[in-house]
Coordinates of C-alpha atoms in Angstrom, one line a residue:
X1 CA 71.9 -113.2 -45.9
X2 CA 71.7 -110.2 -43.6
X3 CA 74.9 -109.4 -41.5
X4 CA 74.9 -109.5 -37.8
X5 CA 75.1 -105.6 -37.6
X6 CA 71.9 -105.1 -39.5
X7 CA 70.1 -107.6 -37.4
X8 CA 71.8 -105.7 -34.2
X9 CA 70.6 -102.3 -35.5
X10 CA 67.1 -103.6 -36.5
X11 CA 66.5 -105.1 -33.3
X12 CA 68.0 -101.9 -31.4
X13 CA 65.6 -99.8 -33.5
X14 CA 62.5 -101.9 -33.2
X15 CA 63.1 -102.3 -29.2
X16 CA 63.5 -98.6 -29.3
X17 CA 60.4 -98.0 -31.1
X18 CA 58.4 -100.3 -29.0
X19 CA 59.5 -98.9 -25.9
X20 CA 58.8 -95.1 -27.2
X21 CA 55.5 -96.2 -28.4
X22 CA 54.8 -97.8 -25.0
X23 CA 55.9 -94.5 -23.1
X24 CA 53.9 -92.5 -25.5
X25 CA 50.8 -94.4 -25.0
X26 CA 51.1 -94.4 -21.0
X27 CA 52.0 -90.7 -21.2
X28 CA 49.2 -89.7 -23.5
X29 CA 46.6 -91.6 -21.3
X30 CA 48.1 -90.1 -18.0
X31 CA 48.2 -86.4 -19.7
X32 CA 44.5 -87.0 -20.6
X33 CA 43.6 -88.3 -17.4
X34 CA 45.3 -85.7 -15.3
X35 CA 44.1 -82.8 -17.5
X36 CA 40.5 -83.9 -17.2
X37 CA 40.9 -84.1 -13.5
X38 CA 42.5 -80.7 -13.4
X39 CA 39.6 -79.3 -15.1
X40 CA 37.1 -80.8 -12.6
X41 CA 39.0 -79.6 -9.8
X42 CA 38.9 -76.0 -11.2
X43 CA 35.2 -76.3 -11.8
X44 CA 34.7 -77.7 -8.4
X45 CA 36.8 -75.2 -6.6
X46 CA 35.3 -72.3 -8.8
X47 CA 31.8 -73.1 -7.9
X48 CA 32.4 -73.8 -4.4
X49 CA 34.4 -70.5 -3.9
X50 CA 31.3 -68.7 -5.6
X51 CA 28.4 -70.1 -3.6
X52 CA 30.7 -70.1 -0.2
X53 CA 31.2 -66.0 -1.1
X54 CA 27.2 -65.8 -1.7
X55 CA 26.3 -67.5 1.5
X56 CA 28.7 -65.4 3.7
X57 CA 27.2 -62.4 1.9
X58 CA 23.6 -63.1 2.1
X59 CA 23.5 -65.4 5.1
X60 CA 21.5 -68.2 3.1
X61 CA 20.8 -69.6 0.0
X62 CA 17.7 -67.4 -1.3
X63 CA 18.1 -66.2 -4.6
X64 CA 21.4 -68.4 -5.2
X65 CA 19.9 -70.0 -8.4
X66 CA 18.9 -66.5 -9.8
X67 CA 22.2 -64.9 -9.0
X68 CA 24.0 -67.9 -10.6
X69 CA 22.1 -67.2 -13.8
X70 CA 22.4 -63.6 -13.8
X71 CA 25.8 -63.1 -12.1
X72 CA 28.4 -60.8 -13.5
X73 CA 30.8 -63.7 -13.5
X74 CA 29.2 -64.7 -16.9
X75 CA 31.8 -62.7 -18.7
X76 CA 34.3 -65.1 -17.0
X77 CA 35.8 -67.6 -19.4
X78 CA 35.5 -70.4 -16.7
X79 CA 31.8 -69.4 -16.0
X80 CA 30.6 -72.4 -18.1
X81 CA 32.1 -74.7 -15.6
X82 CA 30.2 -73.2 -12.7
X83 CA 27.0 -74.8 -14.3
X84 CA 28.4 -78.2 -14.0
X85 CA 26.9 -78.6 -10.4
X86 CA 23.6 -78.5 -8.4
X87 CA 23.4 -77.4 -4.7
X88 CA 21.5 -79.0 -1.9
X89 CA 21.2 -77.5 1.5
X90 CA 21.8 -79.3 5.0
X91 CA 18.1 -81.0 4.7
X92 CA 18.9 -82.4 1.2
X93 CA 16.7 -79.9 -0.7
X94 CA 18.0 -78.6 -4.0
X95 CA 18.5 -74.7 -3.8
X96 CA 20.1 -74.4 -7.1
X97 CA 19.1 -77.0 -9.5
X98 CA 21.1 -78.2 -12.7
X99 CA 21.1 -81.0 -15.0
X100 CA 18.8 -84.0 -13.6
X101 CA 18.5 -82.0 -10.2
X102 CA 15.5 -79.8 -10.0
X103 CA 15.0 -76.8 -7.6
X104 CA 13.1 -78.1 -4.2
X105 CA 14.0 -81.7 -4.9
X106 CA 14.4 -83.5 -2.0
X107 CA 17.5 -86.1 -2.0
X108 CA 18.0 -89.2 0.3
X109 CA 21.2 -89.8 1.9
X110 CA 22.7 -92.2 -0.7
X111 CA 22.2 -89.3 -3.5
X112 CA 24.0 -87.0 -1.2
X113 CA 26.7 -89.3 -0.4
X114 CA 28.3 -88.7 -3.7
X115 CA 28.2 -85.0 -3.1
X116 CA 31.0 -82.5 -2.1
X117 CA 30.3 -81.0 1.6
X118 CA 30.8 -77.2 1.7
X119 CA 32.1 -75.8 5.0
X120 CA 31.9 -72.3 6.2
X121 CA 33.7 -71.6 9.2
X122 CA 34.1 -75.3 9.8
X123 CA 30.2 -75.6 9.5
X124 CA 28.4 -77.7 7.0
X125 CA 26.4 -75.5 5.0
X126 CA 25.2 -77.5 1.8
X127 CA 26.4 -80.0 -0.5
X128 CA 27.6 -79.6 -4.2
X129 CA 26.5 -82.4 -6.6
X130 CA 28.0 -82.9 -9.9
X131 CA 25.1 -82.7 -12.5
X132 CA 26.7 -83.1 -15.8
X133 CA 30.3 -84.4 -17.0
X134 CA 32.7 -81.7 -18.2
X135 CA 32.0 -80.1 -21.6
X136 CA 34.1 -81.0 -24.6
X137 CA 37.6 -79.3 -24.8
X138 CA 37.8 -75.8 -26.2
X139 CA 40.0 -74.8 -29.2
X140 CA 42.7 -73.6 -26.7
X141 CA 42.6 -76.7 -24.6
X142 CA 42.9 -79.0 -27.8
X143 CA 45.8 -76.9 -29.1
X144 CA 47.6 -77.1 -25.8
X145 CA 47.0 -81.1 -25.7
X146 CA 48.0 -81.5 -29.5
X147 CA 51.1 -79.4 -28.8
X148 CA 52.1 -81.9 -25.8
X149 CA 51.5 -84.8 -27.9
X150 CA 53.6 -83.2 -30.9
X151 CA 56.4 -82.8 -28.4
X152 CA 56.1 -86.3 -27.2
X153 CA 56.0 -87.7 -30.7
X154 CA 59.2 -85.7 -31.8
X155 CA 60.9 -86.6 -28.5
X156 CA 60.2 -90.3 -29.5
X157 CA 61.8 -89.7 -32.9
X158 CA 65.1 -88.2 -31.4
X159 CA 65.2 -90.7 -28.9
X160 CA 65.0 -93.4 -31.5
X161 CA 67.5 -91.6 -33.7
X162 CA 70.0 -91.5 -30.8
X163 CA 69.4 -95.0 -30.0
X164 CA 70.1 -96.0 -33.4
X165 CA 73.3 -93.8 -33.7
X166 CA 74.6 -95.3 -30.6
X167 CA 74.0 -98.6 -31.7
X168 CA 75.8 -98.0 -34.8
X169 CA 79.0 -96.7 -32.6
X170 CA 78.3 -99.9 -30.2
X171 CA 77.9 -102.4 -33.0
X172 CA 81.5 -101.5 -34.3
X173 CA 83.0 -102.1 -30.6
X174 CA 80.8 -105.2 -29.9
X175 CA 80.9 -107.0 -33.1
X176 CA 84.6 -106.2 -33.8
X177 CA 85.7 -109.6 -32.1
X178 CA 83.4 -111.4 -34.1
X179 CA 84.5 -109.7 -37.4
X180 CA 87.9 -110.5 -36.3
X181 CA 86.9 -114.5 -35.4
X182 CA 85.2 -114.5 -39.0
X183 CA 88.5 -113.4 -40.6
X184 CA 90.5 -115.9 -38.9
X185 CA 88.0 -118.8 -39.3
X186 CA 88.0 -117.7 -43.3
X187 CA 91.9 -118.0 -43.2
X188 CA 91.9 -121.3 -41.4
X189 CA 89.4 -122.5 -44.2
X190 CA 91.9 -121.7 -46.7
X191 CA 94.8 -123.5 -45.1
X192 CA 96.4 -121.1 -42.6
X193 CA 95.7 -122.8 -39.4
X194 CA 97.8 -120.7 -37.3
X195 CA 95.3 -118.0 -36.4
X196 CA 95.0 -115.9 -33.2
X197 CA 92.5 -113.0 -32.1
X198 CA 93.1 -110.7 -29.6
X199 CA 91.2 -111.1 -26.5
X200 CA 89.6 -107.8 -25.5
X201 CA 87.5 -108.4 -22.8
X202 CA 86.7 -111.0 -20.0
X203 CA 82.9 -111.5 -21.1
X204 CA 81.3 -114.3 -23.2
X205 CA 83.0 -112.5 -26.2
X206 CA 86.6 -112.6 -24.6
X207 CA 85.9 -116.1 -23.5
X208 CA 85.0 -117.0 -27.4
X209 CA 88.3 -115.5 -28.4
X210 CA 90.0 -117.5 -25.8
X211 CA 88.5 -120.7 -26.8
X212 CA 89.0 -120.2 -30.6
X213 CA 92.7 -119.2 -29.8
X214 CA 93.3 -122.7 -27.8
X215 CA 91.3 -124.5 -30.5
X216 CA 93.4 -122.9 -33.5
X217 CA 96.7 -123.7 -31.4
X218 CA 95.5 -127.4 -31.0
X219 CA 94.5 -127.7 -34.8
X220 CA 97.8 -126.1 -35.9
X221 CA 99.8 -128.3 -33.4
X222 CA 97.9 -131.5 -34.5
X223 CA 98.2 -130.6 -38.2
X224 CA 102.1 -130.2 -37.8
X225 CA 102.1 -133.8 -36.0
X226 CA 100.2 -135.2 -38.6
X227 CA 102.5 -133.9 -41.3
X228 CA 105.6 -134.8 -38.9
X229 CA 104.0 -138.3 -38.4
X230 CA 103.5 -138.9 -42.2
X231 CA 107.1 -138.1 -43.0
X232 CA 108.3 -140.3 -40.0
X233 CA 106.0 -143.3 -41.5
X234 CA 107.3 -142.6 -44.8
X235 CA 110.9 -142.6 -43.6
X236 CA 110.5 -145.5 -41.4
X237 CA 109.0 -147.6 -43.9
X238 CA 111.4 -146.6 -46.8
X239 CA 114.6 -147.5 -44.9
X240 CA 114.1 -151.2 -44.4
X241 CA 112.2 -151.4 -48.0
X242 CA 115.3 -149.9 -49.3
X243 CA 117.6 -152.3 -47.7
X244 CA 115.4 -155.3 -48.8
X245 CA 115.1 -154.0 -52.3
X246 CA 118.9 -153.8 -52.7
X247 CA 119.6 -157.3 -51.4
X248 CA 116.6 -158.7 -53.8
X249 CA 118.1 -156.7 -56.7
X250 CA 121.6 -157.8 -56.2
X251 CA 120.3 -161.5 -55.7
X252 CA 118.3 -161.4 -58.9
X253 CA 121.2 -159.9 -60.8
X254 CA 123.6 -162.3 -59.6
X255 CA 125.8 -159.5 -58.2
X256 CA 125.5 -160.7 -54.6
X257 CA 125.3 -164.7 -53.4
X258 CA 122.5 -165.7 -51.4
X259 CA 124.0 -166.3 -48.0
X260 CA 122.4 -166.9 -44.6
X261 CA 123.8 -163.6 -43.4
X262 CA 122.0 -161.8 -46.2
X263 CA 118.6 -163.5 -45.6
X264 CA 119.2 -162.7 -42.0
X265 CA 119.4 -159.1 -42.8
X266 CA 116.4 -159.1 -44.9
X267 CA 114.4 -160.8 -42.5
X268 CA 115.4 -158.4 -39.7
X269 CA 114.3 -155.4 -41.8
X270 CA 111.0 -157.1 -42.6
X271 CA 110.4 -157.9 -39.1
X272 CA 110.9 -154.1 -38.5
X273 CA 108.2 -153.5 -41.2
X274 CA 105.8 -155.9 -39.4
X275 CA 106.3 -154.2 -36.0
X276 CA 105.8 -150.7 -37.3
X277 CA 102.5 -151.7 -39.3
X278 CA 101.6 -153.4 -36.1
X279 CA 102.1 -150.5 -34.0
X280 CA 100.4 -148.2 -36.5
X281 CA 97.2 -150.8 -36.6
X282 CA 97.2 -150.8 -32.9
X283 CA 97.2 -146.9 -32.6
X284 CA 94.3 -146.6 -35.3
X285 CA 92.4 -149.2 -33.3
X286 CA 92.7 -147.4 -30.2
X287 CA 91.9 -144.0 -31.9
X288 CA 88.8 -145.6 -33.1
X289 CA 87.7 -147.0 -29.8
X290 CA 88.0 -150.5 -31.1
X291 CA 91.2 -151.7 -29.3
X292 CA 89.7 -154.9 -28.0
X293 CA 90.8 -156.0 -24.4
X294 CA 90.6 -159.5 -22.9
X295 CA 90.7 -158.8 -19.3
X296 CA 91.4 -161.4 -16.6
X297 CA 92.4 -161.0 -12.9
X298 CA 96.3 -160.7 -12.7
X299 CA 98.7 -160.4 -9.6
X300 CA 100.8 -157.1 -10.4
X301 CA 103.7 -158.9 -9.0
X302 CA 103.5 -161.8 -11.4
X303 CA 103.3 -159.5 -14.1
X304 CA 106.2 -157.6 -13.2
X305 CA 108.2 -160.6 -12.8
X306 CA 107.2 -161.7 -16.3
X307 CA 108.5 -158.7 -17.9
X308 CA 111.9 -158.8 -15.7
X309 CA 112.7 -162.5 -17.0
X310 CA 111.9 -161.4 -20.5
X311 CA 114.3 -158.5 -20.5
X312 CA 116.9 -159.9 -17.8
X313 CA 119.2 -161.2 -20.9
X314 CA 119.3 -157.7 -22.2
X315 CA 119.7 -155.7 -19.2
X316 CA 122.5 -158.2 -18.4
X317 CA 124.1 -157.6 -21.7
X318 CA 124.0 -154.0 -21.2
X319 CA 125.4 -154.0 -17.8
X320 CA 122.1 -152.8 -16.4
X321 CA 120.7 -154.0 -13.1
X322 CA 116.9 -155.1 -13.6
X323 CA 114.9 -155.4 -10.1
X324 CA 111.5 -155.4 -8.7
X325 CA 110.2 -153.4 -5.7
X326 CA 106.4 -154.1 -5.0
X327 CA 104.4 -153.8 -1.9
X328 CA 103.0 -156.9 -0.2
X329 CA 99.6 -158.2 -0.5
X330 CA 99.0 -156.3 -3.8
X331 CA 95.4 -156.7 -4.8
X332 CA 94.8 -158.5 -8.4
X333 CA 93.8 -156.2 -11.2
X334 CA 91.6 -156.6 -14.2
X335 CA 93.8 -156.2 -17.3
X336 CA 94.4 -157.5 -20.7
X337 CA 97.4 -159.5 -19.6
X338 CA 99.2 -159.3 -23.1
X339 CA 98.4 -155.5 -23.7
X340 CA 99.9 -154.7 -20.3
X341 CA 103.2 -156.6 -21.0
X342 CA 103.5 -154.8 -24.2
X343 CA 103.1 -151.4 -22.3
X344 CA 105.6 -152.5 -19.7
X345 CA 108.0 -153.7 -22.6
X346 CA 107.9 -150.5 -24.2
X347 CA 108.8 -148.8 -20.8
X348 CA 111.6 -151.1 -20.0
X349 CA 113.2 -150.8 -23.8
X350 CA 113.2 -147.1 -23.5
X351 CA 114.7 -147.4 -20.0
X352 CA 117.5 -149.8 -21.6
X353 CA 118.3 -147.4 -24.2
X354 CA 119.0 -144.3 -21.9
X355 CA 120.4 -146.1 -18.9
X356 CA 124.3 -146.5 -19.3
X357 CA 126.2 -149.6 -17.9
X358 CA 126.1 -149.7 -14.0
X359 CA 122.8 -148.3 -13.9
X360 CA 119.6 -149.9 -12.6
X361 CA 115.8 -150.2 -13.8
X362 CA 113.2 -150.7 -11.2
X363 CA 109.9 -152.3 -11.8
X364 CA 107.7 -151.0 -8.8
X365 CA 104.0 -151.6 -7.9
X366 CA 102.0 -150.0 -4.9
X367 CA 98.6 -150.0 -4.0
X368 CA 95.8 -147.7 -2.4
X369 CA 92.2 -148.4 -1.4
X370 CA 91.0 -147.0 -5.2
X371 CA 94.1 -147.4 -7.1
X372 CA 97.0 -149.4 -8.2
X373 CA 100.1 -147.7 -9.2
X374 CA 102.8 -149.4 -11.6
X375 CA 106.2 -147.8 -12.0
X376 CA 109.1 -148.2 -14.4
X377 CA 112.2 -146.1 -12.9
X378 CA 115.6 -145.9 -14.5
X379 CA 119.0 -144.1 -13.4
X380 CA 119.5 -143.1 -16.8
X381 CA 120.2 -139.7 -18.6
X382 CA 116.9 -138.3 -17.8
X383 CA 114.8 -135.9 -20.1
X384 CA 114.8 -132.3 -20.6
X385 CA 112.0 -130.5 -19.0
X386 CA 111.2 -128.8 -22.2
X387 CA 110.8 -132.2 -24.1
X388 CA 109.1 -134.1 -21.1
X389 CA 105.5 -133.1 -22.3
X390 CA 106.0 -134.4 -25.7
X391 CA 107.4 -137.9 -24.9
X392 CA 103.9 -139.6 -25.5
X393 CA 103.3 -138.2 -28.9
X394 CA 103.6 -140.4 -31.8
X395 CA 107.0 -140.5 -33.4
X396 CA 108.6 -138.1 -31.0
X397 CA 112.2 -138.9 -30.4
X398 CA 114.0 -137.3 -27.3
X399 CA 117.2 -137.7 -29.3
X400 CA 116.5 -137.0 -33.0
X401 CA 119.6 -138.6 -34.0
X402 CA 118.6 -142.0 -32.5
X403 CA 118.0 -144.3 -35.7
X404 CA 115.5 -147.0 -36.3
X405 CA 118.4 -149.4 -35.9
X406 CA 118.4 -148.9 -32.2
X407 CA 114.8 -150.3 -32.5
X408 CA 113.2 -147.0 -31.6
X409 CA 110.3 -146.1 -34.0
X410 CA 108.9 -143.5 -31.9
X411 CA 105.6 -145.1 -31.3
X412 CA 106.2 -147.0 -28.2
X413 CA 105.2 -144.6 -25.4
X414 CA 102.2 -143.5 -27.8
X415 CA 100.9 -147.1 -27.9
X416 CA 101.5 -147.5 -24.2
X417 CA 99.4 -144.4 -23.5
X418 CA 96.6 -145.7 -25.7
X419 CA 96.5 -149.2 -24.1
X420 CA 96.7 -147.7 -20.6
X421 CA 93.8 -145.1 -21.4
X422 CA 91.8 -148.0 -22.9
X423 CA 92.0 -149.6 -19.3
X424 CA 90.6 -146.2 -18.1
X425 CA 94.0 -145.8 -16.4
X426 CA 96.7 -142.7 -16.6
X427 CA 100.3 -142.7 -17.4
X428 CA 102.7 -140.1 -16.7
X429 CA 106.5 -139.0 -17.0
X430 CA 108.9 -137.8 -14.5
X431 CA 112.3 -137.0 -15.2
X432 CA 115.5 -134.8 -14.3
X433 CA 118.7 -134.6 -16.4
X434 CA 121.2 -136.7 -14.9
X435 CA 119.0 -138.3 -12.6
X436 CA 116.8 -140.8 -14.6
X437 CA 113.4 -141.0 -15.3
X438 CA 110.1 -142.6 -13.9
X439 CA 107.0 -143.6 -15.8
X440 CA 103.9 -143.9 -13.6
X441 CA 100.9 -146.0 -14.8
X442 CA 97.7 -145.6 -12.3
X443 CA 95.0 -147.8 -12.6
X444 CA 91.5 -147.4 -10.8
X445 CA 90.1 -150.3 -8.7
X446 CA 87.5 -151.1 -11.6
X447 CA 89.6 -150.3 -14.5
X448 CA 88.6 -152.8 -17.4
X449 CA 85.9 -151.9 -19.6

């Protein structure tokens, strides 16, 4: 398996070579074309300058062809270029033939149209006609072009090498976050879930690092919660089992006499076990998306009254006032009655735990065009701001010292949250130390799946 660095460098080198090759090809064609054009222009200018000088010296074209053949300029290295052209006078008659053009040959206007007009003092005196293409390059010209091509080739090699070197340096910078991510992921694979990588930029790699850090923190926290939940489940199961086992061993050995009080204690512990198991099953069904709801239209005020009547004796025993405060003409909502009573019962149970004698618990309901709001407000001790975000976690207890004997397993609010969310609703908590707590449940108009 090839590394990402190798792929990066190979891609960079390949693109550099392709770029250099394309530039070299275009430069080669442009150089060749421009060089040929330059040679033609030199030949054209050389020929025109010579014949114009002849015309000015002799006042006409008589003897031009002989002069071109016998002129002393034959010793000039550029002379072979002179004989690329033929010359026609103003009547279209060839006065200096060459190639396919013969002396005294008369040309029509179409043939003259491709020629080069020769002007002397602004007067058209003749037309130069290209007779043959330029001769092949000579040794010096080939050497010049070869030198240019070699320079271009070596420039491409140097550019590719520089690109590769820069790529090596940049790869260390760009791929460093990925190497750190790979190292952190490997550490997580081996069990060290609390990993963070440094966010070095705000680009896609920086966003990837931020996302990884969030994911790692959530996984680490979830793993810690799982461990804590496992320990809490073991503790909550072990305590009633220990009590029941102790009584059964005493009854079996005869050290304890079977009495109604002892059977009542064992029954209470068994009830606690059953409730804990039922709570865990409810959470597992909610997690799997298999929590079945039997929805029916219910009046919110009727639901609150049912809960109030159920908890009125407990509230009176604790010296707490339990009342309802609901808007008039509340709309019906589609909910699972039994499940929603379970939610409100959990909330009221928590409120009773933390509300001292003389306090009050208010069950509220209010509506808007799109939502129905149910609230449970107490005047209890309140919840600290640092603990408030955790109250809906499983087995979380605001007071760690509170025992299971108080009827609190730490699953009540987690179950309430799962049931509310199964109805497509939301549940939130607002609290202030010394001023009580408000639990808010919001249901949309079409809430029941």
